[in-house]
PDB file of C-alpha atoms in Angstrom:
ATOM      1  CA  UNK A 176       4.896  92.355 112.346  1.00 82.00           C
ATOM      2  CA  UNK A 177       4.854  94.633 109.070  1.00 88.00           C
ATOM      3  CA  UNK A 178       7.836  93.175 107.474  1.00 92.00           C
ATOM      4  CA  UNK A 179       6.255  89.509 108.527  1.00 93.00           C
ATOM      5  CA  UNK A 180       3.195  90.887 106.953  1.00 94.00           C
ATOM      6  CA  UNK A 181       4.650  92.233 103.846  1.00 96.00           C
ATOM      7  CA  UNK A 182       6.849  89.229 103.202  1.00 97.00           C
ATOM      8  CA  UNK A 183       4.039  86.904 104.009  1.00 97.00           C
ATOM      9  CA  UNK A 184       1.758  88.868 101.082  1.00 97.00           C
ATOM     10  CA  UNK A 185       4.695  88.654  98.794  1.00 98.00           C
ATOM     11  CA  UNK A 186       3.883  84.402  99.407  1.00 98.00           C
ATOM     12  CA  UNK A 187       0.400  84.588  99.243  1.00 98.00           C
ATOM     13  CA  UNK A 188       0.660  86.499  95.767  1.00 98.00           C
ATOM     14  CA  UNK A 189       2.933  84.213  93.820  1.00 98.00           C
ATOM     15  CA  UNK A 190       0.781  81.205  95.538  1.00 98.00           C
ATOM     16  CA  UNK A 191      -2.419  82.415  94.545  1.00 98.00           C
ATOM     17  CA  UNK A 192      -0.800  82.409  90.890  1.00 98.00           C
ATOM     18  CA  UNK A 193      -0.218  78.880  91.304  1.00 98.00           C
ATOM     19  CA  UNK A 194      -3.515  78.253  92.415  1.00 98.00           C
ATOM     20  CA  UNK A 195      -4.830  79.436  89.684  1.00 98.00           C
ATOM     21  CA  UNK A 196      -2.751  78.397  87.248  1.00 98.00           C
ATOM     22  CA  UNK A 197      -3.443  74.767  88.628  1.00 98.00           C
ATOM     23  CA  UNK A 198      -7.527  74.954  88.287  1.00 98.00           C
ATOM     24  CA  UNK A 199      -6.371  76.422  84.673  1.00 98.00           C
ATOM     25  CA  UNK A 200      -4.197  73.334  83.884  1.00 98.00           C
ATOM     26  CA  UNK A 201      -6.675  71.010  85.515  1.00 98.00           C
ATOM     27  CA  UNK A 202      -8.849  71.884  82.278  1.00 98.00           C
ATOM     28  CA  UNK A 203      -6.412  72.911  79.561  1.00 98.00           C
ATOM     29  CA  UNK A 204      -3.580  70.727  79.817  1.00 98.00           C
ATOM     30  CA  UNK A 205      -1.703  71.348  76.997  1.00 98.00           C
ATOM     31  CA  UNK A 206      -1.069  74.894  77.439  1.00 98.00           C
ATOM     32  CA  UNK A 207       2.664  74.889  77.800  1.00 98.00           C
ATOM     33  CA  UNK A 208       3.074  78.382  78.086  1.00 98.00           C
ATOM     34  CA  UNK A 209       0.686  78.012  81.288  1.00 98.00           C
ATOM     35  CA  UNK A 210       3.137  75.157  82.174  1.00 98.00           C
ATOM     36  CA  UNK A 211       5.560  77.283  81.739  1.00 98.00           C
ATOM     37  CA  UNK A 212       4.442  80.099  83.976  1.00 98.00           C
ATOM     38  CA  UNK A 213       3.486  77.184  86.258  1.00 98.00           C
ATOM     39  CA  UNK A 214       7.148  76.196  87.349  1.00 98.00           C
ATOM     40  CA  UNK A 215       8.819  79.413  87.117  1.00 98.00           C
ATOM     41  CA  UNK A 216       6.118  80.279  90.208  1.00 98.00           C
ATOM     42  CA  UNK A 217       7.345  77.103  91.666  1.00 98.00           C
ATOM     43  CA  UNK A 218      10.439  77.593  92.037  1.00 98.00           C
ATOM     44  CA  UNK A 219      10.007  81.377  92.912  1.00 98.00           C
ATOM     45  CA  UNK A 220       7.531  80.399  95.780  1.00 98.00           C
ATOM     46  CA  UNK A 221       9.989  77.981  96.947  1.00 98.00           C
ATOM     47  CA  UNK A 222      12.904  80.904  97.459  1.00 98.00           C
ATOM     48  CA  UNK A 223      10.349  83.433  99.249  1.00 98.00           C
ATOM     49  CA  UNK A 224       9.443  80.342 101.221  1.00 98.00           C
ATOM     50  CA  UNK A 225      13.339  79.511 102.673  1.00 97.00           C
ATOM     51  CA  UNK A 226      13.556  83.474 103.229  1.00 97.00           C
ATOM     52  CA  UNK A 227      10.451  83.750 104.995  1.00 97.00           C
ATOM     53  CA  UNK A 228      11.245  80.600 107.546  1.00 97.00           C
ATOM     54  CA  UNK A 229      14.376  81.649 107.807  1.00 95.00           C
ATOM     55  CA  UNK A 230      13.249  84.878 110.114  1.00 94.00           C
ATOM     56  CA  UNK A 231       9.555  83.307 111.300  1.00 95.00           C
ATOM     57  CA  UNK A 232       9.530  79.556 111.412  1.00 96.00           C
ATOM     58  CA  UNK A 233       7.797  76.912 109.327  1.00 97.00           C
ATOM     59  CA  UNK A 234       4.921  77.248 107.095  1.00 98.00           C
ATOM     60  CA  UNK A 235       4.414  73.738 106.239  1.00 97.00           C
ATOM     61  CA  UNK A 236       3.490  70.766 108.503  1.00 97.00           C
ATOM     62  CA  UNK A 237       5.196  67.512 108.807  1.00 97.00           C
ATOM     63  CA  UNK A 238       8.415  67.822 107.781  1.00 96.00           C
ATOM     64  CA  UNK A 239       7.689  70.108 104.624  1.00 95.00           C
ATOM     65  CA  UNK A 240       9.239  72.864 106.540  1.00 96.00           C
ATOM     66  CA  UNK A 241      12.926  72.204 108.762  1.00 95.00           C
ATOM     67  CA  UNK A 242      12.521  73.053 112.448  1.00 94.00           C
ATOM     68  CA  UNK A 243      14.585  75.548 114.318  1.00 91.00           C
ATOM     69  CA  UNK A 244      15.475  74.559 118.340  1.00 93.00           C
ATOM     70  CA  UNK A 245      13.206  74.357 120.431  1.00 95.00           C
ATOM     71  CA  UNK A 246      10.301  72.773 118.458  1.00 96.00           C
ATOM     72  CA  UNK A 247       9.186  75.822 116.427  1.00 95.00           C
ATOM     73  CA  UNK A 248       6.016  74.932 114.517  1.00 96.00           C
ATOM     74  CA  UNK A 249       4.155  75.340 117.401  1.00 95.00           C
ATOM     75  CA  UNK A 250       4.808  78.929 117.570  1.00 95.00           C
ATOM     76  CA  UNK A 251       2.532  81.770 117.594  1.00 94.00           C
ATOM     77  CA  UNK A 252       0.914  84.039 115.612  1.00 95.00           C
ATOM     78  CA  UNK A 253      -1.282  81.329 113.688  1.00 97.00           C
ATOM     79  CA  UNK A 254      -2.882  82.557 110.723  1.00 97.00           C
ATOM     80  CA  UNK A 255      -5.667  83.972 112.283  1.00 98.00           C
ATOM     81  CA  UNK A 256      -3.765  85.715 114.769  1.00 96.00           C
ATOM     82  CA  UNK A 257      -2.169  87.482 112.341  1.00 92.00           C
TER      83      UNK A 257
ATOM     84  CA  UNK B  28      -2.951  63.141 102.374  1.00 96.00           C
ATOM     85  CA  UNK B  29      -2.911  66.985 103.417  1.00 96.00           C
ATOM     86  CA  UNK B  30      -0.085  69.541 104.900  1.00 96.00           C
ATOM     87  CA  UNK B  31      -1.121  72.344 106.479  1.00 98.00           C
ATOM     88  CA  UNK B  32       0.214  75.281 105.595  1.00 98.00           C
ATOM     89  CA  UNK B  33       1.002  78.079 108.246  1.00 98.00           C
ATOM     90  CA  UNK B  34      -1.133  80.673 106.277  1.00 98.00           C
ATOM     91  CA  UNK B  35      -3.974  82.262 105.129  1.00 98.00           C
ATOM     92  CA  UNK B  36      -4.558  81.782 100.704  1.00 98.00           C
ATOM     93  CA  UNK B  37      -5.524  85.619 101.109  1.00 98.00           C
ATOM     94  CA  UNK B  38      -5.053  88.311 103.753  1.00 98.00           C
ATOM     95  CA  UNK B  39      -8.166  88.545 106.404  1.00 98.00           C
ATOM     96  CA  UNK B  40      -8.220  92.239 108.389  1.00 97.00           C
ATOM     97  CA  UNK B  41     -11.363  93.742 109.824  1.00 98.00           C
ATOM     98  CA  UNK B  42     -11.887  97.106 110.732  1.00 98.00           C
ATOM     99  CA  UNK B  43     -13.518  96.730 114.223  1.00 97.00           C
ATOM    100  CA  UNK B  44     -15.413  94.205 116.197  1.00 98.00           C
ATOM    101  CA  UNK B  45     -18.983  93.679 114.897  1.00 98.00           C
ATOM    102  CA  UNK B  46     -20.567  90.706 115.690  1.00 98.00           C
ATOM    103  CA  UNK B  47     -23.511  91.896 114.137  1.00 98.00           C
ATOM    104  CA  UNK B  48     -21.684  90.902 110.650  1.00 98.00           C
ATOM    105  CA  UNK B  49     -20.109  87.449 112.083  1.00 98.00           C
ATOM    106  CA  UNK B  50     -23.775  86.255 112.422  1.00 98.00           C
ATOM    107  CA  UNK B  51     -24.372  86.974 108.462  1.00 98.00           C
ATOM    108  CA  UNK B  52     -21.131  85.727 107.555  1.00 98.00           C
ATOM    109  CA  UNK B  53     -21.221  82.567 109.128  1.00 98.00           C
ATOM    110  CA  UNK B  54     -23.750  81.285 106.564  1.00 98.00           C
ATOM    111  CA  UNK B  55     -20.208  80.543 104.546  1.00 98.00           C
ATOM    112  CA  UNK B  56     -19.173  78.796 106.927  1.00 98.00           C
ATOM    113  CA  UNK B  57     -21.523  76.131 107.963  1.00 98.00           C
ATOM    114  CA  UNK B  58     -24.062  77.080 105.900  1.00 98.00           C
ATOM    115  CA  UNK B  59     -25.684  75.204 102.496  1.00 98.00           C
ATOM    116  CA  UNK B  60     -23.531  76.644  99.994  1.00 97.00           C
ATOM    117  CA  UNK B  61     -20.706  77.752 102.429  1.00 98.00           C
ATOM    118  CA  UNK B  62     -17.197  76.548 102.328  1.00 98.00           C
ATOM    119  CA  UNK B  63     -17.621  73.790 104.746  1.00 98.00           C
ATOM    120  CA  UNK B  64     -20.023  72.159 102.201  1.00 98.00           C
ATOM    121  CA  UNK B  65     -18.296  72.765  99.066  1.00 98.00           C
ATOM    122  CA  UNK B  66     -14.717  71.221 100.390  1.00 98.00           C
ATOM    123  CA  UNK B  67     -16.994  67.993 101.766  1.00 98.00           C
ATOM    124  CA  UNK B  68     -18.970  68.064  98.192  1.00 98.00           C
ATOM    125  CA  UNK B  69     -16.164  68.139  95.944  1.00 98.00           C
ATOM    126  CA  UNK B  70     -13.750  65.478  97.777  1.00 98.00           C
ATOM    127  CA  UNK B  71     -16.234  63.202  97.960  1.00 98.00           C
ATOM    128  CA  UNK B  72     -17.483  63.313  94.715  1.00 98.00           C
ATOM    129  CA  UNK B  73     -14.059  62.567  93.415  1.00 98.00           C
ATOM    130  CA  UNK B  74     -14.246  58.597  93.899  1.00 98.00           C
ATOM    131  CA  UNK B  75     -16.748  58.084  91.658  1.00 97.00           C
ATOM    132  CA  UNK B  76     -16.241  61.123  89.185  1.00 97.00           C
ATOM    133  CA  UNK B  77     -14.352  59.992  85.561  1.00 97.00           C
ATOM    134  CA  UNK B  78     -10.321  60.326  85.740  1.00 97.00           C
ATOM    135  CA  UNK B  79     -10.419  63.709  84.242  1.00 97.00           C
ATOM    136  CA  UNK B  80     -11.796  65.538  86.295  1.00 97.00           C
ATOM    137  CA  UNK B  81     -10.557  64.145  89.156  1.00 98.00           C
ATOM    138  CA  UNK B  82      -7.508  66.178  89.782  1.00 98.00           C
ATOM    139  CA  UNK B  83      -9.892  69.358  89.507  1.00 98.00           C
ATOM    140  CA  UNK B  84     -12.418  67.812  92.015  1.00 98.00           C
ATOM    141  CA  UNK B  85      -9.499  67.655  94.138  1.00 98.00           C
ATOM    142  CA  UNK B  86      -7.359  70.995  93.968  1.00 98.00           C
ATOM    143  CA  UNK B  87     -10.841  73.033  94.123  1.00 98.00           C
ATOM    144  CA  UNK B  88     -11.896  70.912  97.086  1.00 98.00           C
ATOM    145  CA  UNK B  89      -8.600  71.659  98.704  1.00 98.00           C
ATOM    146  CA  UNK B  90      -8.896  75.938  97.993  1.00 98.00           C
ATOM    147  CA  UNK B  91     -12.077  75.504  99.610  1.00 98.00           C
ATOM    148  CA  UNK B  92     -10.222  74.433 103.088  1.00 98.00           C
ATOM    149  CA  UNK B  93      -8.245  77.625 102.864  1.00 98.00           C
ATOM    150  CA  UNK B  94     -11.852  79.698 102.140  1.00 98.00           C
ATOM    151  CA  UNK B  95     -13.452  78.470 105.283  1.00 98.00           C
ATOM    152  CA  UNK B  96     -10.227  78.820 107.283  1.00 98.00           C
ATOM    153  CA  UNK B  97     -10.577  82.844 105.996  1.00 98.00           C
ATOM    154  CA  UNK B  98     -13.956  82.921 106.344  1.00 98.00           C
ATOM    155  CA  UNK B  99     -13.120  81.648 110.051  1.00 98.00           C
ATOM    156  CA  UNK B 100     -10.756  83.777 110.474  1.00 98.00           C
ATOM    157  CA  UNK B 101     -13.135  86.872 109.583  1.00 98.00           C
ATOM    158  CA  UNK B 102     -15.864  85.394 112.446  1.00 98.00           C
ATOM    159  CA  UNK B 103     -12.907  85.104 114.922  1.00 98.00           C
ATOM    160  CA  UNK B 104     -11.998  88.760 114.525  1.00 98.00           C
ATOM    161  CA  UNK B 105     -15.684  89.904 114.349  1.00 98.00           C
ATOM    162  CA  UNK B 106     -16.427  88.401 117.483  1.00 98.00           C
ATOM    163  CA  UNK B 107     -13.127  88.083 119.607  1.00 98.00           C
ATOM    164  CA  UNK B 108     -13.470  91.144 121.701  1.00 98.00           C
ATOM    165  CA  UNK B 109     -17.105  91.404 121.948  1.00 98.00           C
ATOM    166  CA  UNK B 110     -18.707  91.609 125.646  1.00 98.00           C
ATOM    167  CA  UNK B 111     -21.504  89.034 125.882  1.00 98.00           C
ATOM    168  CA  UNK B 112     -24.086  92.304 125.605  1.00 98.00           C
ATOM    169  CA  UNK B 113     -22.534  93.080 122.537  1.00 98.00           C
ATOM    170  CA  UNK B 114     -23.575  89.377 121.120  1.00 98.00           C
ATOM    171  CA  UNK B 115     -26.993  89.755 122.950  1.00 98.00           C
ATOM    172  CA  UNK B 116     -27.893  92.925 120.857  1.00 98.00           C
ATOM    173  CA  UNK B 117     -26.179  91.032 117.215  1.00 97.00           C
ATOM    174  CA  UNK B 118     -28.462  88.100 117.580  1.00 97.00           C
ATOM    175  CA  UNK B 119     -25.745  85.838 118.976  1.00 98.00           C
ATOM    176  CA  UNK B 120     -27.281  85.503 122.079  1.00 97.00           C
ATOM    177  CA  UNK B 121     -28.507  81.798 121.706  1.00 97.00           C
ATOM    178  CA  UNK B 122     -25.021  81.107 120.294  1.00 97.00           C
ATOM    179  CA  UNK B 123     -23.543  82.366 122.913  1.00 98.00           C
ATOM    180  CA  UNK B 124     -25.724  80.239 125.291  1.00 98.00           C
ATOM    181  CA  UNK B 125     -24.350  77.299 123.836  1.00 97.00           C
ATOM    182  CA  UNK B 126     -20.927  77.790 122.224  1.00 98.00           C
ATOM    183  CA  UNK B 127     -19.561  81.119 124.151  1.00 98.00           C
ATOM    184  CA  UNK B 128     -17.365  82.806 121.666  1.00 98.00           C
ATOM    185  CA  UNK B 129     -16.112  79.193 119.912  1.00 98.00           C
ATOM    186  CA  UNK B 130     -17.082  79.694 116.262  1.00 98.00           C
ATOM    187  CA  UNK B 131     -19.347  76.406 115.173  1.00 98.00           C
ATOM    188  CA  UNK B 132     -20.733  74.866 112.049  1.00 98.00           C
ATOM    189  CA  UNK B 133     -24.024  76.404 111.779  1.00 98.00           C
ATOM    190  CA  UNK B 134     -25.617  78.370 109.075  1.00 98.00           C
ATOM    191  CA  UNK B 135     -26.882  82.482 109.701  1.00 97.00           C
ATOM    192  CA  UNK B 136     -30.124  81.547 111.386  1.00 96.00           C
ATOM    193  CA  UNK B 137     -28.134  78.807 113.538  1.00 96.00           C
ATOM    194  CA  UNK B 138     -29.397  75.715 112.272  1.00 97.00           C
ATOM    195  CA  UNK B 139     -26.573  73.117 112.831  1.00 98.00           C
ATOM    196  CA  UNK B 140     -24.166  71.907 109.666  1.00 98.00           C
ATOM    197  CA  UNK B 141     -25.706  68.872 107.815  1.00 98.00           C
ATOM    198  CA  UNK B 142     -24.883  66.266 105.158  1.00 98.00           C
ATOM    199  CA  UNK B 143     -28.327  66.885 103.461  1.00 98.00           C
ATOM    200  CA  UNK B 144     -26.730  70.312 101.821  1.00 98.00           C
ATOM    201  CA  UNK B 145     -24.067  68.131  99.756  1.00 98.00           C
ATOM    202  CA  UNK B 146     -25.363  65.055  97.467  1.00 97.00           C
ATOM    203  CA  UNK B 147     -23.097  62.652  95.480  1.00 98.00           C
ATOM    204  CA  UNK B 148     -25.330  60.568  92.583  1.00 97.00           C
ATOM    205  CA  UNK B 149     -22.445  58.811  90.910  1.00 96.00           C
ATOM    206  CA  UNK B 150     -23.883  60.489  87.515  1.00 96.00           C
ATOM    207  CA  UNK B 151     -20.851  62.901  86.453  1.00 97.00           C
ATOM    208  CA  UNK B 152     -22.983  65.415  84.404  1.00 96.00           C
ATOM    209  CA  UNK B 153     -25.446  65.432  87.873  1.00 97.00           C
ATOM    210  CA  UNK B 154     -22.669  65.949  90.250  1.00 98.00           C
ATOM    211  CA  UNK B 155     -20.809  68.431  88.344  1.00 98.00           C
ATOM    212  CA  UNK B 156     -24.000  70.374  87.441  1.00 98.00           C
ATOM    213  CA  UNK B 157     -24.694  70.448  90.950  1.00 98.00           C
ATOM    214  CA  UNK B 158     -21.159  71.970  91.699  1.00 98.00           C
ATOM    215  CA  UNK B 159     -21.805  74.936  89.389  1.00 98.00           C
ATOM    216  CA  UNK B 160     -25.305  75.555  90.945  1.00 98.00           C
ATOM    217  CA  UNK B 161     -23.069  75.618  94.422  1.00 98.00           C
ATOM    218  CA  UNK B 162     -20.980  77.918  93.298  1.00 98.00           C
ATOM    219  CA  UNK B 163     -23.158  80.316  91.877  1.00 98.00           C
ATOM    220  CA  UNK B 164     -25.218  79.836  95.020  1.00 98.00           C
ATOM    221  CA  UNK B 165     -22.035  80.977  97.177  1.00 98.00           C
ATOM    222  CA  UNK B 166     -21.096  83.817  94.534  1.00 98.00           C
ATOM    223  CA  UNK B 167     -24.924  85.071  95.334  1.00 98.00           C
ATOM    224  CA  UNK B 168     -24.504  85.154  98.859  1.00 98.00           C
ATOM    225  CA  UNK B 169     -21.080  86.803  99.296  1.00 98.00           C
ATOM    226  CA  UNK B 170     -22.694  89.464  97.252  1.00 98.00           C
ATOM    227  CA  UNK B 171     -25.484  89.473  99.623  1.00 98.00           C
ATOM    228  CA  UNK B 172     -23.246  89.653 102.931  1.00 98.00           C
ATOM    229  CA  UNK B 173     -21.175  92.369 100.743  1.00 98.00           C
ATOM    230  CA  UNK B 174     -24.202  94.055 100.314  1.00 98.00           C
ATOM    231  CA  UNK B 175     -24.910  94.674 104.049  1.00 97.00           C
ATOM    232  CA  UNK B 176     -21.047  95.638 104.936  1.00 97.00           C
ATOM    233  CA  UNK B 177     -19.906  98.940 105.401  1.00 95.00           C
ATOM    234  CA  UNK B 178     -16.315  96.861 106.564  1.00 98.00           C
ATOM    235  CA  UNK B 179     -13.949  98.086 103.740  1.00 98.00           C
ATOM    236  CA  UNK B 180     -11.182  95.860 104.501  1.00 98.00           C
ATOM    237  CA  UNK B 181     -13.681  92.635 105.202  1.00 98.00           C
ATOM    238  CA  UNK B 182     -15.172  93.549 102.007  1.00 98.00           C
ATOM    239  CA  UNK B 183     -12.055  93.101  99.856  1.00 98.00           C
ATOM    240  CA  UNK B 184     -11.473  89.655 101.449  1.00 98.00           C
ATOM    241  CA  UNK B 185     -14.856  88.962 100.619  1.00 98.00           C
ATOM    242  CA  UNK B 186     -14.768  90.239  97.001  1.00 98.00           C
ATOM    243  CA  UNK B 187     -11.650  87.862  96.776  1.00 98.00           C
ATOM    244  CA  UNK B 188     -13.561  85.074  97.546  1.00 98.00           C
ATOM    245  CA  UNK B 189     -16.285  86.065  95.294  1.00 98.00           C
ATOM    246  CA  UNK B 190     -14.360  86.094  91.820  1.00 98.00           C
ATOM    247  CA  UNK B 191     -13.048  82.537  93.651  1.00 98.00           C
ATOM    248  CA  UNK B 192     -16.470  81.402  93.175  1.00 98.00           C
ATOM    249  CA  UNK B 193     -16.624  82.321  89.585  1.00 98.00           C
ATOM    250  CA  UNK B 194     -13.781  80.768  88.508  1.00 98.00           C
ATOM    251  CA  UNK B 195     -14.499  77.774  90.208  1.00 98.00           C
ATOM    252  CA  UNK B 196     -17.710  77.500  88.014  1.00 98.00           C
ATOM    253  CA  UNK B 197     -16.281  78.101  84.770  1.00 98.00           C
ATOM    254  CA  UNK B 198     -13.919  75.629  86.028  1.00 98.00           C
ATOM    255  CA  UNK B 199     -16.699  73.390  86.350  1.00 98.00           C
ATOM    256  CA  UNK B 200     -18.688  74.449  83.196  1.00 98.00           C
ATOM    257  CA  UNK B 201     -15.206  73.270  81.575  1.00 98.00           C
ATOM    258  CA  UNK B 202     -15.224  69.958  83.166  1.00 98.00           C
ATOM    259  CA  UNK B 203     -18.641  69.510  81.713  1.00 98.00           C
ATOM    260  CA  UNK B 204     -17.299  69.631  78.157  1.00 97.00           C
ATOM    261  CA  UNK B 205     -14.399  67.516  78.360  1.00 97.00           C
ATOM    262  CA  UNK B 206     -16.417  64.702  79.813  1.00 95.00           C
ATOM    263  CA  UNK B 207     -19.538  65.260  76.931  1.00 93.00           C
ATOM    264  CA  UNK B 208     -16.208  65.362  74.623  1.00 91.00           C
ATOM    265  CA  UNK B 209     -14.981  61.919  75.781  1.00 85.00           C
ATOM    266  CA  UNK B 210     -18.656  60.733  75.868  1.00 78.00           C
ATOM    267  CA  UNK B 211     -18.818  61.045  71.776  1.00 73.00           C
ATOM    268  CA  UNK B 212     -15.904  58.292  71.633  1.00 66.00           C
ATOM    269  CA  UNK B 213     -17.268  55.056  72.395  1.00 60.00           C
ATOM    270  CA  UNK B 214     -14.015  53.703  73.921  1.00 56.00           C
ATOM    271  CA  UNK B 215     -15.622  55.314  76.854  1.00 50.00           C
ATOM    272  CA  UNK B 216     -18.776  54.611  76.857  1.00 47.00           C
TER     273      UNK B 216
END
C-alpha cells in the first residue's frame, strides 16, 4: 500500500501542475513558456500513468485506461478507500 | 463528456474517527458555497457565458468534482467507524435517523441541497461576479472549519483546498478583465 501510495502522490503532483497550469492558460494564453511547461507535464504524467497501471490497474474510465483479465476497473481500493 | 479518474486531485488522511468534525465539514459538501454548488454553478453558467471564458467555466467546474469527491472522502473517514452513540453525542443523530452512515447533500445544520444557492442571469459580469463572491465565500469557511480542527493531517487537505479557492477567484477576477477588454471593441458589442 506505501509504494501504491507513494507512486500514486508522485501522479497527483505532476497533475496538480497541470491543473494549474490549465486555469493559468485559460486566462493568459499566450504564455508559451507556460505552454511549454504545459506539455512537458503531459507527457511526464502520461509515463507515471503506464507505470502506475502497470502494477495497480486503471485510473481512467472508459477505455482511457487498457484492462488487465478479469475485468479490472472494478477493483478495489477506490479512492476513498485508500 | 467526463472520465473518471481512479483518484483523488489531492491526498485525504484523517487522524481518527470524529464525527463531531464530519458534521462541520459537510457544509462543503452540500452546503451554499460548498463544492456541490460551485461544480453545478460554473457548468451551467457556461452556455450562456461569452467564448472566452468558457473553457475556464469549464476546467474550474470540473476541479470542483474532484473537491467534493475529497471533501467526501474526509466525511467517509470521519464517520466510517463511528457507533451510532458516537453520532448521537456529534449532532448526527437526526442524520443518522434518516441516512445511517450514507453521506448526503445537506449543509452543517442539515438542511437539504438546493438549486436556490446557485443562480445563472445570462449577464457575464453578474455571473462571474457572483463566482468570485462563491469563492471567497468557500475560502471563508474552510478557514472557519480549519479553525475548529485540531486534525493535523485533515487540516493540510483542507488548507489545499483553501489556496484552491483563491486561485479560482483570481482566476475569475481575470476573466472579468478580458471580457470588459473585449467589451471596449465594438465588434463585440
Amino acid at each position: 500500500m506505501k509504494e501504491q501510495k507513494d507512486l500514486l502522490l508522485h501522479i497527483q503532483e505532476i497533475d496538480f501542475a497541470l491543473v494549474e497550469l490549465t486555469l493559468y492558460l485559460d486566462t493568459h494564453p499566450d504564455d508559451m513558456e507556460a505552454i511549454r511547461q504545459f506539455n512537458e507535464l503531459a507527457y511526464e504524467s502520461r509515463m507515471a500513468k503506464r507505470n502506475y497501471e502497470e502494477h495497480y490497474g486503471p485510473l481512467l474510465q472508459y477505455g482511457g485506461s487498457y484492462s488487465g483479465y478479469p475485468w479490472t476497473w472494478n477493483n478495489s481500493p477506490w479512492p476513498w478507500q485508500i | 463528456m467526463w472520465l473518471y479518474e481512479k483518484k483523488l486531485q489531492y491526498p485525504v488522511q484523517v487522524s481518527e474517527c470524529n464525527p463531531r468534525l464530519a458534521k462541520f465539514l459537510v457544509e462543503q459538501y452540500g452546503g451554499a458555497d460548498g463544492e456541490l454548488s460551485a461544480a453545478l454553478r460554473y457548468l451551467n453558467q457556461r452556455y450562456s457565458i461569452p467564448d472566452k471564458v468558457i473553457g475556464l467555466l469549464t476546467d474550474i467546474g470540473t476541479e470542483e468534482f474532484a473537491h467534493l469527491e475529497m471533501i467526501a472522502t474526509m466525511i467517509y473517514k470521519l464517520t466510517k467507524d463511528a457507533s451510532v452513540e458516537e453520532l448521537e453525542e456529534a449532532g448526527l443523530g437526526a442524520h443518522y435517523a434518516s441516512h445511517d452512515h450514507a453521506l448526503f447533500y445537506n449543509n452543517s445544520a442539515g438542511s437539504p441541497w438546493t438549486a436556490t444557492y446557485i443562480q445563472a442571469k445570462g449577464d457575464p459580469i453578474a455571473d462571474l461576479y457572483e463566482d468570485i463572491a462563491a469563492e471567497e465565500k468557500a475560502r471563508a469557511t474552510y478557514q472557519w472549519i480549519i479553525n475548529m480542527s485540531d486534525d493535523p493531517f485533515l487540516n493540510d487537505s483542507l488548507k489545499f483546498l483553501r489556496e484552491r479557492e483563491i486561485v479560482h477567484s483570481q482566476r475569475f477576477r481575470e476573466a472579468v478583465e478580458i471580457l470588459k477588454d473585449d467589451q471596449s471593441s465594438p465588434s463585440h458589442y
